[in-house]
mmCIF file with all atom_site columns, C-alpha atoms and ligand atoms in Angstrom:
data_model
loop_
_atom_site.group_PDB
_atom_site.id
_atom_site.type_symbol
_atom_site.label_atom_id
_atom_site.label_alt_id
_atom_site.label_comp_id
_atom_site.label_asym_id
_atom_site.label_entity_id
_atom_site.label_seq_id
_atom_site.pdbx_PDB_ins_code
_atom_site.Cartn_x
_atom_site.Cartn_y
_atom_site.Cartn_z
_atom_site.occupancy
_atom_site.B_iso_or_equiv
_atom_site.pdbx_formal_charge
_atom_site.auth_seq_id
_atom_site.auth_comp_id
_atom_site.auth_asym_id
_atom_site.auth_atom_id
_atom_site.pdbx_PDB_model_num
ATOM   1   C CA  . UNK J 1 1   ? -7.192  -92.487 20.132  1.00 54.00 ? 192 UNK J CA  1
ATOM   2   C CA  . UNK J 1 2   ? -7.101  -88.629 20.754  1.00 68.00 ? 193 UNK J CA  1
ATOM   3   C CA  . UNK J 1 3   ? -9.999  -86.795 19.740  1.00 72.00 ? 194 UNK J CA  1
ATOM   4   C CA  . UNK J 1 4   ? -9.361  -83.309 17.744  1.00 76.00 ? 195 UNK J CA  1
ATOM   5   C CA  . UNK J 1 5   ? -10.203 -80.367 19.717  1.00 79.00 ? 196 UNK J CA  1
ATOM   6   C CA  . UNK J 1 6   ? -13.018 -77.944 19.025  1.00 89.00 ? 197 UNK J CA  1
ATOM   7   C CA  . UNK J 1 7   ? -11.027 -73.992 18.047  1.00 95.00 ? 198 UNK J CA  1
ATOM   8   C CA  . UNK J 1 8   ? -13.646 -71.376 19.162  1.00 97.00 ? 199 UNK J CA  1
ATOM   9   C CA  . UNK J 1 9   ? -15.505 -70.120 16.140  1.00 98.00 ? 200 UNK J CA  1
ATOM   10  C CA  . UNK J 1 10  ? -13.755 -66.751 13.985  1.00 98.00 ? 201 UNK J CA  1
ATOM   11  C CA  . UNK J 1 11  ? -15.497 -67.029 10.929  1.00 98.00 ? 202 UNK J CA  1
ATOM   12  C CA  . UNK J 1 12  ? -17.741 -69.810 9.616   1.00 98.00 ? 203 UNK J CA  1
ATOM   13  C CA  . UNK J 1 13  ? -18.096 -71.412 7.116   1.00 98.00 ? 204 UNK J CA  1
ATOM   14  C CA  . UNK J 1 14  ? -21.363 -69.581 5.500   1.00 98.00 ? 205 UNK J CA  1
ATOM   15  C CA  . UNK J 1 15  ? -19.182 -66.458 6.593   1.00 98.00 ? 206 UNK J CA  1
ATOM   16  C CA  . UNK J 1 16  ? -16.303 -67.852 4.406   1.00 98.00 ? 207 UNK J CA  1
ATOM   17  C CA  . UNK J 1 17  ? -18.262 -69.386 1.233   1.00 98.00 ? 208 UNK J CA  1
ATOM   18  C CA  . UNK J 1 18  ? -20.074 -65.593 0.873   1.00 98.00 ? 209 UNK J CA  1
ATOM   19  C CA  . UNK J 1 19  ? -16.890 -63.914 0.997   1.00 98.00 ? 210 UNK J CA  1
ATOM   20  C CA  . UNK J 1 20  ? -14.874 -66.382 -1.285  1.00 98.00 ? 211 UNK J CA  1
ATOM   21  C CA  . UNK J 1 21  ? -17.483 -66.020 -4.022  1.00 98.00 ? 212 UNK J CA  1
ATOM   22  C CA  . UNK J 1 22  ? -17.554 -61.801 -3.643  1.00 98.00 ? 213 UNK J CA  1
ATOM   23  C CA  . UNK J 1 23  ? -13.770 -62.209 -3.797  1.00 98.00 ? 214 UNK J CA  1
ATOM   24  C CA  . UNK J 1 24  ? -14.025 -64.507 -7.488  1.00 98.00 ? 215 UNK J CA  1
ATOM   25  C CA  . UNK J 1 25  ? -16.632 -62.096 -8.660  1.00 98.00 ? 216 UNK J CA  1
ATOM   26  C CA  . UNK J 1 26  ? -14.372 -59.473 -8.382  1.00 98.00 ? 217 UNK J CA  1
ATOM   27  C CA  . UNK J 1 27  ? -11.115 -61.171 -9.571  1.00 98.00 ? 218 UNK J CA  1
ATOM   28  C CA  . UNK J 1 28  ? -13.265 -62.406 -12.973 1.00 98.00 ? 219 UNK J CA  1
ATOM   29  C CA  . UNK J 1 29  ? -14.432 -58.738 -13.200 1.00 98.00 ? 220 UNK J CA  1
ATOM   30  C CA  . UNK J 1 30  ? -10.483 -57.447 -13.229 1.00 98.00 ? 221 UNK J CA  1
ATOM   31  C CA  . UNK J 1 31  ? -9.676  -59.900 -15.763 1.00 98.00 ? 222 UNK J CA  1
ATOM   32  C CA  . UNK J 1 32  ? -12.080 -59.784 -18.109 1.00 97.00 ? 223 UNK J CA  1
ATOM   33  C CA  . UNK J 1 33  ? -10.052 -60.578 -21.115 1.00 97.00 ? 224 UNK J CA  1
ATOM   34  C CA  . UNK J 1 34  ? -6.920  -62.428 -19.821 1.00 98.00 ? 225 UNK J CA  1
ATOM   35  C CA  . UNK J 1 35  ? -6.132  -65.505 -18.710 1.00 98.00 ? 226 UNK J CA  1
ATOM   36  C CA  . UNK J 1 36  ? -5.388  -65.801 -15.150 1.00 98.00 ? 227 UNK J CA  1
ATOM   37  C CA  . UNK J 1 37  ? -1.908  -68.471 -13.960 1.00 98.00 ? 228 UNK J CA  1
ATOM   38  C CA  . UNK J 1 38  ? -3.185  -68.707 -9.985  1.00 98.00 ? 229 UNK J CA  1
ATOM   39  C CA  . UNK J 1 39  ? -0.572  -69.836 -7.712  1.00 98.00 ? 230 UNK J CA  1
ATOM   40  C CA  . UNK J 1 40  ? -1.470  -71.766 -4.372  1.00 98.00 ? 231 UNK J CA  1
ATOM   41  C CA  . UNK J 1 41  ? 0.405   -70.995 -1.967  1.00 97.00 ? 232 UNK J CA  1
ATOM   42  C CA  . UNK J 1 42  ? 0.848   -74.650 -0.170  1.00 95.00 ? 233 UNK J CA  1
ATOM   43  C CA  . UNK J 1 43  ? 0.656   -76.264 1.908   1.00 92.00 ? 234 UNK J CA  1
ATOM   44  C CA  . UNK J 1 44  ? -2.194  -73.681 3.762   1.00 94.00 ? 235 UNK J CA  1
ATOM   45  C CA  . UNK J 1 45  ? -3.869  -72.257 1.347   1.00 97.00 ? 236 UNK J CA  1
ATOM   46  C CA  . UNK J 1 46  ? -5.254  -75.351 -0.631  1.00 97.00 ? 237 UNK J CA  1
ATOM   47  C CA  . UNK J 1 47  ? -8.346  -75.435 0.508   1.00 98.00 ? 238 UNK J CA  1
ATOM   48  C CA  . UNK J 1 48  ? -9.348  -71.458 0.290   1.00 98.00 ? 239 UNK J CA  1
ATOM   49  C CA  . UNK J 1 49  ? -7.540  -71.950 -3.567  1.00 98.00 ? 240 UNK J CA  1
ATOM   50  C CA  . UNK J 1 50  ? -9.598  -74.803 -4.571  1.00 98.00 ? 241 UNK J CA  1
ATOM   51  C CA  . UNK J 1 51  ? -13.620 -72.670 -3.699  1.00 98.00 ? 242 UNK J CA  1
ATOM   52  C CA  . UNK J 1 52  ? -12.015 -69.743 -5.188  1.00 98.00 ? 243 UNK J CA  1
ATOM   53  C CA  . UNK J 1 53  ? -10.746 -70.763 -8.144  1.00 98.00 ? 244 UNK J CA  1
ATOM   54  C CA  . UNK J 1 54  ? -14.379 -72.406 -9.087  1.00 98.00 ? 245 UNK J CA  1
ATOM   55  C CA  . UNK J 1 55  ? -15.697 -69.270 -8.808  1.00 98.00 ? 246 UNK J CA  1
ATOM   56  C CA  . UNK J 1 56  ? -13.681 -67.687 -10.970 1.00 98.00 ? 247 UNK J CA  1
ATOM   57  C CA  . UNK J 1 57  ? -15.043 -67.366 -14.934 1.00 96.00 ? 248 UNK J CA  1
ATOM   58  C CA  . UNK J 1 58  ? -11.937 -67.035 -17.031 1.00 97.00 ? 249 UNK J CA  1
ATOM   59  C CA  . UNK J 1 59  ? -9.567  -68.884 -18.702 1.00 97.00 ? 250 UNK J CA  1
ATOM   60  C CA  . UNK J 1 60  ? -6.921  -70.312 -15.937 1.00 98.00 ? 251 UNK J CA  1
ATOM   61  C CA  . UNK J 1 61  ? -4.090  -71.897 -15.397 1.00 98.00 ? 252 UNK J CA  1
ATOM   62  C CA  . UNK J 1 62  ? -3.047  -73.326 -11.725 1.00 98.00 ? 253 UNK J CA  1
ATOM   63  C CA  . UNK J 1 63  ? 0.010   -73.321 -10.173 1.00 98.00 ? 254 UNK J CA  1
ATOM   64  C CA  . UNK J 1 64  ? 1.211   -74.697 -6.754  1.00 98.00 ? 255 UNK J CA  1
ATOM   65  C CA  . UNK J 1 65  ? 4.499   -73.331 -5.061  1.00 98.00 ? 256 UNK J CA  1
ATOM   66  C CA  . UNK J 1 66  ? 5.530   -74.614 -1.622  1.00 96.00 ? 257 UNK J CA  1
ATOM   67  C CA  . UNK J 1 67  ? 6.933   -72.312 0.721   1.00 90.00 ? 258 UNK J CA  1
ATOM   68  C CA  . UNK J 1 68  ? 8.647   -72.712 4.045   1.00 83.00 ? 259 UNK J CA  1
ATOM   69  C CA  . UNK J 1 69  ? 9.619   -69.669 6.617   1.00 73.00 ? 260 UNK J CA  1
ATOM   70  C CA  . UNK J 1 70  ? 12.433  -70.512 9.120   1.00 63.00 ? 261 UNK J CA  1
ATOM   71  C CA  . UNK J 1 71  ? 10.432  -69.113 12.237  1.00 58.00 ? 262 UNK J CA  1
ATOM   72  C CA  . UNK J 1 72  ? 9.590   -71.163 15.148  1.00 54.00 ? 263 UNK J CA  1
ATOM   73  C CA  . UNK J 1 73  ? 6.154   -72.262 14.716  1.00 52.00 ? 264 UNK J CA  1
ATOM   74  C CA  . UNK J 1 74  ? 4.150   -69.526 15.803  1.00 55.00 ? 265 UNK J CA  1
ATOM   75  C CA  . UNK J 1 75  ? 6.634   -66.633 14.583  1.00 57.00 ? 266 UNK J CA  1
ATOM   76  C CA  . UNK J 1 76  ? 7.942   -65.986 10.880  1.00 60.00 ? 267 UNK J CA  1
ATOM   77  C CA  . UNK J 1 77  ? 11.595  -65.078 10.304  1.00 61.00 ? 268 UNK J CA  1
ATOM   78  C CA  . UNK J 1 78  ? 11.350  -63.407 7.137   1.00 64.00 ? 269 UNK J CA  1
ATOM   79  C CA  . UNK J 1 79  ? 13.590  -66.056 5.757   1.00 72.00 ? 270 UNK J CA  1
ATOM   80  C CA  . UNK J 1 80  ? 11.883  -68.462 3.865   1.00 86.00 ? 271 UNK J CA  1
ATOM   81  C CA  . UNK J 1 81  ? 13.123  -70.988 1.210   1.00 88.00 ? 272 UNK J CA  1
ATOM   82  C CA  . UNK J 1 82  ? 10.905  -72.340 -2.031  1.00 93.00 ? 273 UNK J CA  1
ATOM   83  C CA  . UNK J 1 83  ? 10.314  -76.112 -1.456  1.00 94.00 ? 274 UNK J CA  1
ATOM   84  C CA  . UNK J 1 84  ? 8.070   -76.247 -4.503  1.00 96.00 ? 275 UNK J CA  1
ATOM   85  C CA  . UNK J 1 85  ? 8.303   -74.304 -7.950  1.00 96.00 ? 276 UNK J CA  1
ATOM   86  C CA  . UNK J 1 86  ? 6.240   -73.734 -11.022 1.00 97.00 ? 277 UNK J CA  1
ATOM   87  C CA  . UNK J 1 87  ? 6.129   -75.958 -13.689 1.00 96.00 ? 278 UNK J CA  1
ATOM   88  C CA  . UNK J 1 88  ? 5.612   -73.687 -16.286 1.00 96.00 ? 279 UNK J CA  1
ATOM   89  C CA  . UNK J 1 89  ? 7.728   -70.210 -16.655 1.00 96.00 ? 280 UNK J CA  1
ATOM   90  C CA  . UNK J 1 90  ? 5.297   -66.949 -15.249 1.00 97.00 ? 281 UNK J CA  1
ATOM   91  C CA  . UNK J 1 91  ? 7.044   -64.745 -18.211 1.00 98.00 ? 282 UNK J CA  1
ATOM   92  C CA  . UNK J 1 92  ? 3.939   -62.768 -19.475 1.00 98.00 ? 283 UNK J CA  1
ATOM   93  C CA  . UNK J 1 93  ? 1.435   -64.319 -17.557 1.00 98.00 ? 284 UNK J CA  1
ATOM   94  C CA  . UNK J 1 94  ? -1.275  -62.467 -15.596 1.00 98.00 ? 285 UNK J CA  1
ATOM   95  C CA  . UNK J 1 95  ? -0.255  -63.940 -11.931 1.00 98.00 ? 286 UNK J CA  1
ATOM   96  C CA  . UNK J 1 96  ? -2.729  -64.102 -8.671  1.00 98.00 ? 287 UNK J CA  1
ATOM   97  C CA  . UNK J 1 97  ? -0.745  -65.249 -5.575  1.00 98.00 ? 288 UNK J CA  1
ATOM   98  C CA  . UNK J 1 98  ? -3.264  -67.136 -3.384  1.00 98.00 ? 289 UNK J CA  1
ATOM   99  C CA  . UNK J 1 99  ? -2.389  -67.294 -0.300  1.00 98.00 ? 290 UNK J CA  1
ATOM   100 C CA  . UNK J 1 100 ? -3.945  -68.416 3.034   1.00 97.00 ? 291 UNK J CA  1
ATOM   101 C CA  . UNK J 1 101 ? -2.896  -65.491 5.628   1.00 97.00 ? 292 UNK J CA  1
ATOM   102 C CA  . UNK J 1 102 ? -0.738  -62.576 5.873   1.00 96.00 ? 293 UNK J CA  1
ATOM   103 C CA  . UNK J 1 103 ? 0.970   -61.964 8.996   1.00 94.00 ? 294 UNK J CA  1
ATOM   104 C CA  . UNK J 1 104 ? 4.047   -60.098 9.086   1.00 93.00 ? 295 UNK J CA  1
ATOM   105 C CA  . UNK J 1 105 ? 3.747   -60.068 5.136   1.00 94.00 ? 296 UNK J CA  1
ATOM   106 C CA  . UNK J 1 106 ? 7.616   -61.307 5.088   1.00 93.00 ? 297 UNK J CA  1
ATOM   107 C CA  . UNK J 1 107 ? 6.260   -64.565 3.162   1.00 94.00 ? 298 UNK J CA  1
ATOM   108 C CA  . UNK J 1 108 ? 4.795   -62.368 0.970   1.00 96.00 ? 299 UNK J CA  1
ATOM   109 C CA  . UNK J 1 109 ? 6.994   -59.789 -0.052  1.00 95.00 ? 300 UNK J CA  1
ATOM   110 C CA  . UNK J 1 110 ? 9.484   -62.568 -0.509  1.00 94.00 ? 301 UNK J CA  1
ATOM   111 C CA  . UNK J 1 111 ? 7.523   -64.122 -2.814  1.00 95.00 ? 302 UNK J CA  1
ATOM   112 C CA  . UNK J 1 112 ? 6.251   -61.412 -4.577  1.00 96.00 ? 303 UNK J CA  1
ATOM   113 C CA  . UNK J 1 113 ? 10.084  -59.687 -5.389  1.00 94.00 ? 304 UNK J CA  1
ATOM   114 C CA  . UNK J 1 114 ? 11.219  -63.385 -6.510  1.00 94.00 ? 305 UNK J CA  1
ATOM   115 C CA  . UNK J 1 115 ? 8.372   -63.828 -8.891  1.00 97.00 ? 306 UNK J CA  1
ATOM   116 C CA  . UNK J 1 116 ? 8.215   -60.772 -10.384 1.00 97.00 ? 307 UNK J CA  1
ATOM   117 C CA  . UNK J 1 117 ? 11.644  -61.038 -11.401 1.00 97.00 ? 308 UNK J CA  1
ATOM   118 C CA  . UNK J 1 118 ? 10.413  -63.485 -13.653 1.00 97.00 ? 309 UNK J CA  1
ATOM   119 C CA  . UNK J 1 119 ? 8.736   -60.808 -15.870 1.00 98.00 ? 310 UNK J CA  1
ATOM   120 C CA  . UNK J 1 120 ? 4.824   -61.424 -15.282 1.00 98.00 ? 311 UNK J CA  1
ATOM   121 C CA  . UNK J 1 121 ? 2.704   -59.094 -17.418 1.00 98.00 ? 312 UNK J CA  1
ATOM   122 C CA  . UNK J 1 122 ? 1.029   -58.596 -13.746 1.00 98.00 ? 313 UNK J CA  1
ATOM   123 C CA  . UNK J 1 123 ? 1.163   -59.774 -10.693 1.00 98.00 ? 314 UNK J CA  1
ATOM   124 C CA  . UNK J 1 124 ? -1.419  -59.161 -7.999  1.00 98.00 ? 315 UNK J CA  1
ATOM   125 C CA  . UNK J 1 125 ? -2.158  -60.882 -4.641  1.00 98.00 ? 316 UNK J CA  1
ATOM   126 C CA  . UNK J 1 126 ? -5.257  -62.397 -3.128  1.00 98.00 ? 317 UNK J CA  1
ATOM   127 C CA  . UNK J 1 127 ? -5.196  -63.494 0.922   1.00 98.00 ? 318 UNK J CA  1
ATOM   128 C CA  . UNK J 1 128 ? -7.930  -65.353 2.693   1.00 98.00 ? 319 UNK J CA  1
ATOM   129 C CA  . UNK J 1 129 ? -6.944  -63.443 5.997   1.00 98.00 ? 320 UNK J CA  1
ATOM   130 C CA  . UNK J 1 130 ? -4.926  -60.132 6.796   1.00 98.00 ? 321 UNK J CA  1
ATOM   131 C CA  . UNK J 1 131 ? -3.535  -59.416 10.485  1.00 97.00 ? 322 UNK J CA  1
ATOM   132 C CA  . UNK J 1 132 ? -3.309  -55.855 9.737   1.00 95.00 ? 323 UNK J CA  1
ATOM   133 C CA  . UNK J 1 133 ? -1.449  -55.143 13.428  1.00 94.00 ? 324 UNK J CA  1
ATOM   134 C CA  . UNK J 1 134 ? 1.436   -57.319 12.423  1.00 92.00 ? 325 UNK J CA  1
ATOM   135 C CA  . UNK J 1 135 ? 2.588   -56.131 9.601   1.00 90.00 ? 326 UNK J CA  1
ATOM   136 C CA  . UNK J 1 136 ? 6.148   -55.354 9.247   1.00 91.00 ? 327 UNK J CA  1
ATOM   137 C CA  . UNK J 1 137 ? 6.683   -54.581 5.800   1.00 91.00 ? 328 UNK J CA  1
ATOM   138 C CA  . UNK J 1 138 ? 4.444   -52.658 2.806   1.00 92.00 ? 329 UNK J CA  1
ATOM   139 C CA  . UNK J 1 139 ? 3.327   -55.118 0.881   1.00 95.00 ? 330 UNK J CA  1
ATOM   140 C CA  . UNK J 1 140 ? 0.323   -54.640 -1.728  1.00 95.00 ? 331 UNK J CA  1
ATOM   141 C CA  . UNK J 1 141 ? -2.583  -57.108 -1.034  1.00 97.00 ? 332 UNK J CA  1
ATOM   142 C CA  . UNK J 1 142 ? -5.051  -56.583 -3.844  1.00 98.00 ? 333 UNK J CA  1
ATOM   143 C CA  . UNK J 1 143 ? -7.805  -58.763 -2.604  1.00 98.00 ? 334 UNK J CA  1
ATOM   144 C CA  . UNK J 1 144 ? -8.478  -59.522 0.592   1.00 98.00 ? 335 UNK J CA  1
ATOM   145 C CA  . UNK J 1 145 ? -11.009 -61.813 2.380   1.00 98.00 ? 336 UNK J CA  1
ATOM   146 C CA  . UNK J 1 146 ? -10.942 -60.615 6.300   1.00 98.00 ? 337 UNK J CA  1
ATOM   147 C CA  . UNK J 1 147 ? -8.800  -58.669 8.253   1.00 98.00 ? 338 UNK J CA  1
ATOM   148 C CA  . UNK J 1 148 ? -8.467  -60.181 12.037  1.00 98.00 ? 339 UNK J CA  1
ATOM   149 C CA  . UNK J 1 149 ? -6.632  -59.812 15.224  1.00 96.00 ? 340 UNK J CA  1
ATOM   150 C CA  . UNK J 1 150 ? -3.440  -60.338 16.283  1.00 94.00 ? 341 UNK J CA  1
ATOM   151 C CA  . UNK J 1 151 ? -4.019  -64.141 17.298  1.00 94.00 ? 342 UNK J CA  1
ATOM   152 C CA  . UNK J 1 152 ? -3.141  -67.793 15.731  1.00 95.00 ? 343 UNK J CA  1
ATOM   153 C CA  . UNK J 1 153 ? -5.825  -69.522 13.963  1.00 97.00 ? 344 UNK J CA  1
ATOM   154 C CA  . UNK J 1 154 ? -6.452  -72.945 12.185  1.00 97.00 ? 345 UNK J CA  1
ATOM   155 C CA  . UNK J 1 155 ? -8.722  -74.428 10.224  1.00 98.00 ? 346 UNK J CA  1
ATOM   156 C CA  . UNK J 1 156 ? -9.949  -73.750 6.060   1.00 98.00 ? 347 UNK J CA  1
ATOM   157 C CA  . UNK J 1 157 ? -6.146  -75.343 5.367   1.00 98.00 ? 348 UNK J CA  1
ATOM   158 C CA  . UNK J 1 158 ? -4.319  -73.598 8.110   1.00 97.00 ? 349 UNK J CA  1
ATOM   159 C CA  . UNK J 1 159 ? -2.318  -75.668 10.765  1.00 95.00 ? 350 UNK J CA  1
ATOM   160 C CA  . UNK J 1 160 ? -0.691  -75.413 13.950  1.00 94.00 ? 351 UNK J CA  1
ATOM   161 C CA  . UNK J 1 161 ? 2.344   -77.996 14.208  1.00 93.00 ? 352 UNK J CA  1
ATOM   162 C CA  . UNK J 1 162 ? 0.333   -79.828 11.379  1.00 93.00 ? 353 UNK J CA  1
ATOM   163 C CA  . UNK J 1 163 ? -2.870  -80.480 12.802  1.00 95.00 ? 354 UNK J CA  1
ATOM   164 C CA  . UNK J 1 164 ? -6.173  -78.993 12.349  1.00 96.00 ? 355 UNK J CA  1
ATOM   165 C CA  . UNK J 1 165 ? -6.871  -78.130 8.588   1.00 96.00 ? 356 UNK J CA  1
ATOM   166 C CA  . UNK J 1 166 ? -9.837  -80.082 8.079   1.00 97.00 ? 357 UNK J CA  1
ATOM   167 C CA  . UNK J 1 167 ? -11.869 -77.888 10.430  1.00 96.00 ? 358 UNK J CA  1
ATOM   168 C CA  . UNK J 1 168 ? -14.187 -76.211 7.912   1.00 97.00 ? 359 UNK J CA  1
ATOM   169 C CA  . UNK J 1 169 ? -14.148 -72.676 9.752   1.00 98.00 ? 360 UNK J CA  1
ATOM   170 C CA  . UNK J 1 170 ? -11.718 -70.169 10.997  1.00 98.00 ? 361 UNK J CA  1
ATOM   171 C CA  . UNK J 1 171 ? -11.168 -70.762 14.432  1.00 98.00 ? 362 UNK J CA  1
ATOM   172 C CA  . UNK J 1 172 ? -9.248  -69.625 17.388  1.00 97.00 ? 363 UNK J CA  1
ATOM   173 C CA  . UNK J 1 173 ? -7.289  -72.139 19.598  1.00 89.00 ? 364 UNK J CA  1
ATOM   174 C CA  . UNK J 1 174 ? -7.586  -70.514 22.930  1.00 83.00 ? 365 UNK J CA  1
ATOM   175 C CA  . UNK J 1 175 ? -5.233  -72.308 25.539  1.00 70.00 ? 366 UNK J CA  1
ATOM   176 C CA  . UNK J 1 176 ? -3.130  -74.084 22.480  1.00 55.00 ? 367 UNK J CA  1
ATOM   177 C CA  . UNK J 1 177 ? -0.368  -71.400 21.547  1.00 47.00 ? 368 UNK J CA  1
HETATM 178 P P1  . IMP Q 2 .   ? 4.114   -64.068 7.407   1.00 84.59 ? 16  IMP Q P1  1
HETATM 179 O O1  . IMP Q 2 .   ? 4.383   -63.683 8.842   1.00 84.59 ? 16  IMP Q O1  1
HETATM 180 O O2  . IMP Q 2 .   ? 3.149   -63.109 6.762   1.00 84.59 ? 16  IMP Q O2  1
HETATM 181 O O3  . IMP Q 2 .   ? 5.399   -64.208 6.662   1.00 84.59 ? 16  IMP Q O3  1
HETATM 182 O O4  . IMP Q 2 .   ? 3.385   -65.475 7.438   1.00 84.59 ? 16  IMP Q O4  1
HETATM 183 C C1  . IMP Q 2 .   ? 4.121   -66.650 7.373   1.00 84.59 ? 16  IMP Q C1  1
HETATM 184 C C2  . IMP Q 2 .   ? 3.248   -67.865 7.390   1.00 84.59 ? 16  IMP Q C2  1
HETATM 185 O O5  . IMP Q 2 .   ? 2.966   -68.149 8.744   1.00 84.59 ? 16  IMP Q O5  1
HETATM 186 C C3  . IMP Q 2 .   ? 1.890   -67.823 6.712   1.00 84.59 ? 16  IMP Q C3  1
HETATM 187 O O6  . IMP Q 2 .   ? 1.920   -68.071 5.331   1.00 84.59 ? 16  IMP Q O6  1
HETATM 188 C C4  . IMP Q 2 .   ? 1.196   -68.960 7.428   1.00 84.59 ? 16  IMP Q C4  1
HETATM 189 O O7  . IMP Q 2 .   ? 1.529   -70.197 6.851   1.00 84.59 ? 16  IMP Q O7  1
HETATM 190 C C5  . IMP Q 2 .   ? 1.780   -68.872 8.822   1.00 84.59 ? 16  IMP Q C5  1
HETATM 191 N N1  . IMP Q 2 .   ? 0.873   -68.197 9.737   1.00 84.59 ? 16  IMP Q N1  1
HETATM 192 C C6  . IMP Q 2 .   ? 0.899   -66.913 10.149  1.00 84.59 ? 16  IMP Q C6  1
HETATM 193 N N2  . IMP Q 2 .   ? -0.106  -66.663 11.013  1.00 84.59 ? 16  IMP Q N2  1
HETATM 194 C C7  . IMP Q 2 .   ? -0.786  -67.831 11.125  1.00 84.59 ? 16  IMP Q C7  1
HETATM 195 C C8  . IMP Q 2 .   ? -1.957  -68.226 11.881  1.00 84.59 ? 16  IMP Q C8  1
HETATM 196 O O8  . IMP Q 2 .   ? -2.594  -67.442 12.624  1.00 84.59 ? 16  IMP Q O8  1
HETATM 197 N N3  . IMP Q 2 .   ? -2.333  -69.515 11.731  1.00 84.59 ? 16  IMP Q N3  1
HETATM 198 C C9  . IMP Q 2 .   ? -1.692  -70.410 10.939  1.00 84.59 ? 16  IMP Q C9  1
HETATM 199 N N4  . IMP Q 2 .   ? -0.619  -70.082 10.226  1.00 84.59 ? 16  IMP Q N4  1
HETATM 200 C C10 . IMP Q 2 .   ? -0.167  -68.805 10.319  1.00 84.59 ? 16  IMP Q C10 1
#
């Protein structure tokens, strides 16, 4: 049997749980008086999604898209294809994308231009993690957990080739990538 190996520590898990609860005390504060339709982003940000949205103290519905980028597994293409939709239309609905990480933001501003041709009544974006440096496009992140370097993590729900989302923390795998 092979034994999971130990990513060096980014952010732990105190670290995260502090954040994630600043982060639905100020989503429940902008929508005081709606009704929120969150969309996870699978299959990464599932775990982030499920301690945020329990913080959050106003009516909501949950979604869960899939989404899949044609890069190689350490570099995103830009092209990605929907593998999962919504069950119920997002016409009027106040939307929050939740996703795990923005990298080049390609996911993202995919995403965002395909649902909000749908006709939300809003649609705003929360990430877990932001690598400002790689950015390649202008997308608007409305909430945002922490901004990191330039380098692949796992763990909270991310993966690399698959493996690693139950570590509880953000971590680093150093001779992995
Ligand atoms: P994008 O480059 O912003 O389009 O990100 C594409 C996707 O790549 C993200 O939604 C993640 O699933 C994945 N990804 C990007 N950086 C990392 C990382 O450091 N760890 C794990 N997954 C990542």
């Amino acid at each position: 049997m092979t034994a999971l190996a130990h990513p060096r520590v980014l952010i732990p898990e105190s670290k995260i749980r502090q954040r994630i609860l600043e982060l639905a005390n100020e989503i429940s504060y902008d929508y005081r008086g709606k009704e929120i339709t969150a969309i996870c982003v699978l299959k990464g940000s599932y775990i982030f999604f499920a301690d945020l949205i329990r913080g959050l103290a106003r009516p909501l519905n949950c979604e869960f898209m899939g989404v899949s980028s044609y890069g190689t597994k350490t570099v995103s293409s830009g092209e990605v294809k929907i593998t999962l939709d919504m069950t119920e239309p997002a016409n009027g609905k106040h939307i929050i994308i939740v996703e795990d990480i923005v990298d080049t933001g390609l996911t993202m501003q995919y995403l965002l231009n395909h649902l909000k041709a749908r006709k939300p009544a809003s649609i705003k974006v929360c990430t877990l993690l932001l690598k400002p440096e790689s950015m390649k496009c202008d997308v608007q992140l409305d909430y945002v957990g922490f901004r990191i370097a330039n380098e692949f993590v796992v763990g909270y729900g991310l993966d690399y080739a698959g493996s690693y989302r139950q570590i509880p923390y953000i971590g680093v795998l150093d001779n992995e990538t």
